[in-house]
Steps between C-alpha positions, in 0.01 A plus 500: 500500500174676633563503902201675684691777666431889587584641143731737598707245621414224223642840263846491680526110533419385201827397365506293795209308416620412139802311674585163490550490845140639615322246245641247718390657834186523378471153389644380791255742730223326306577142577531553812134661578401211304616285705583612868374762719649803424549884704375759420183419331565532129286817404773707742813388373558859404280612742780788626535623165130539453479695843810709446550649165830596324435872492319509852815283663724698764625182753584145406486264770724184421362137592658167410172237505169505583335399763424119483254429760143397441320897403812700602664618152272795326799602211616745713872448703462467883106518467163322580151520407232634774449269821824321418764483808779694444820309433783579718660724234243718476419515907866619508418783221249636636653528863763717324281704353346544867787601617636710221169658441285470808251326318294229616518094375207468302271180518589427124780429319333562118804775372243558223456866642919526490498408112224745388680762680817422230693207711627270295505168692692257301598140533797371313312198470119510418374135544590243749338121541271464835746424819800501283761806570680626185353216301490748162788675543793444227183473200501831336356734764862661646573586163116658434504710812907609445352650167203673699793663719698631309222614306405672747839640610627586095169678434336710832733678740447587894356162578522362874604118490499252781743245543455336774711197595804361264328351208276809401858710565661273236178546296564835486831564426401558150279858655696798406540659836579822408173546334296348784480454890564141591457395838628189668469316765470129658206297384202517756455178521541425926847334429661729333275830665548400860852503431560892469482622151156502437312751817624843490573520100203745513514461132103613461562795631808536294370406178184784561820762593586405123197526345409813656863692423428360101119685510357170514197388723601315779356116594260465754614132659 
C-alpha cells in the first residue's frame, strides 16, 4: 500500500502497511472523512513524521488522541495551529517549562518549531471524529504507532521519551530502557497535573542533560 509518509520512515514501516490490519484502518479512516468531520485535516495525518525524520529523531513525546475541537488538532500530540487557544494540556506544559527553564509562555501553541528540531510528537491514535473523545481508538492505529516505537527503540539508541500520564507509560513498556532515557510523569492535563506529579518533573531540562552528555544538540522548547 502506497501511504504518503517521510520516506525514511515509509522505508522502516513498510511491512506495516502490507498488513491486514492497516488495510482496514485505512478503509475505515476513509469512510469516515467521507462521511463525518474528521481531526486533523487529512493531508497531516502523518504530519509528525513529515516534520521529524527517523535519522534526525532524538525525543518522542507520547499522546493518546488528538485534539477534537473545531481547528485545534495539527498531527502533532498536545499541539495547535497559530492563533488557536491553547488547550489546558498544553498551558500546563509550557508553565513547566517556565519554571524548569525560565522561559517565557509563548502566544502560540504550533510545536512545529519542537518537531524540526528532532521531537517526535506522537499520538497513539491519529484521527478522531469532531466532538467525539477516543472515537477511533481500538481500529488499527495502537497497533501502527506500537510498531513506530519500537522501531524506534530496536533500531536508534540514546533517545529521550516522554511518558506522561498512565496510558503513554503502558504504551511504552515495550521501550528498551537501558538503551534510552524515559521519563515519566502524571499527564498535564489540570486533573491529573494539579494533583502533584506533573510541576517539578523538570523533565525538559532533564531530557537536554541527556542529549548533551550523548554529544547531541540540545532542544530549544
Amino acid at each position: 500500500m502506497d501511504v504518503r509518509i517521510d520516506q525514511s520512515w515509509k522505508e522502516r514501516l513498510a511491512p506495516e502497511f502490507e498488513k491486514e490490519y492497516f488495510a482496514s484502518l485505512v478503509s475505515f479512516v476513509r469512510e469516515e472523512y467521507k462521511s463525518k468531520q474528521i481531526f486533523p485535516p487529512s493531508k497531516q495525518i502523518f504530519k509528525a513524521f513529515d516534520f521529524c525524520s527517523f535519522p534526525d529523531c532524538k525525543v518522542v513525546i507520547l499522546g493518546q488522541d488528538p485534539y477534537h475541537g473545531l481547528g485545534q488538532a495539527n498531527g502533532l500530540c498536545f499541539s495547535v495551529n497559530d492563533g488557536v487557544r491553547m488547550p489546558p494540556s498544553l498551558v500546563n506544559i509550557f508553565k513547566e517549562i517556565q519554571d524548569d527553564l525560565g522561559k517565557p509562555v509563548p502566544k502560540s501553541g504550533n510545536l512545529e518549531r519542537w518537531a524540526k528540531q528532532g521531537v517526535l510528537l506522537l499520538n497513539a491514535t491519529l484521527t478522531v471524529q469532531s466532538g467525539v473523545a477516543g472515537s477511533h481508538q481500538n481500529k488499527g492505529w495502537e497497533r501502527f504507532t506500537d510498531a513506530v516505537i519500537k522501531c524506534l527503540s530496536d533500531e536508534k539508541k540514546d533517545l529521550v521519551f516522554m511518558l506522561w500520564g498512565r496510558y503513554a507509560q503502558e504504551k511504552g513498556a515495550i521501550i528498551n530502557a537501558t538503551k534510552h532515557e524515559v521519563l515519566k510523569a502524571k499527564h498535564p492535563s489540570p486533573m491529573s497535573a494539579n494533583n502533584g506529579g506533573w510541576f517539578g518533573t523538570h523533565h525538559f531540562s532533564k531530557a537536554n542533560a541527556f542529549l548533551d552528555s550523548k554529544g547531541k544538540e540540545p532542544i530549544e522548547w
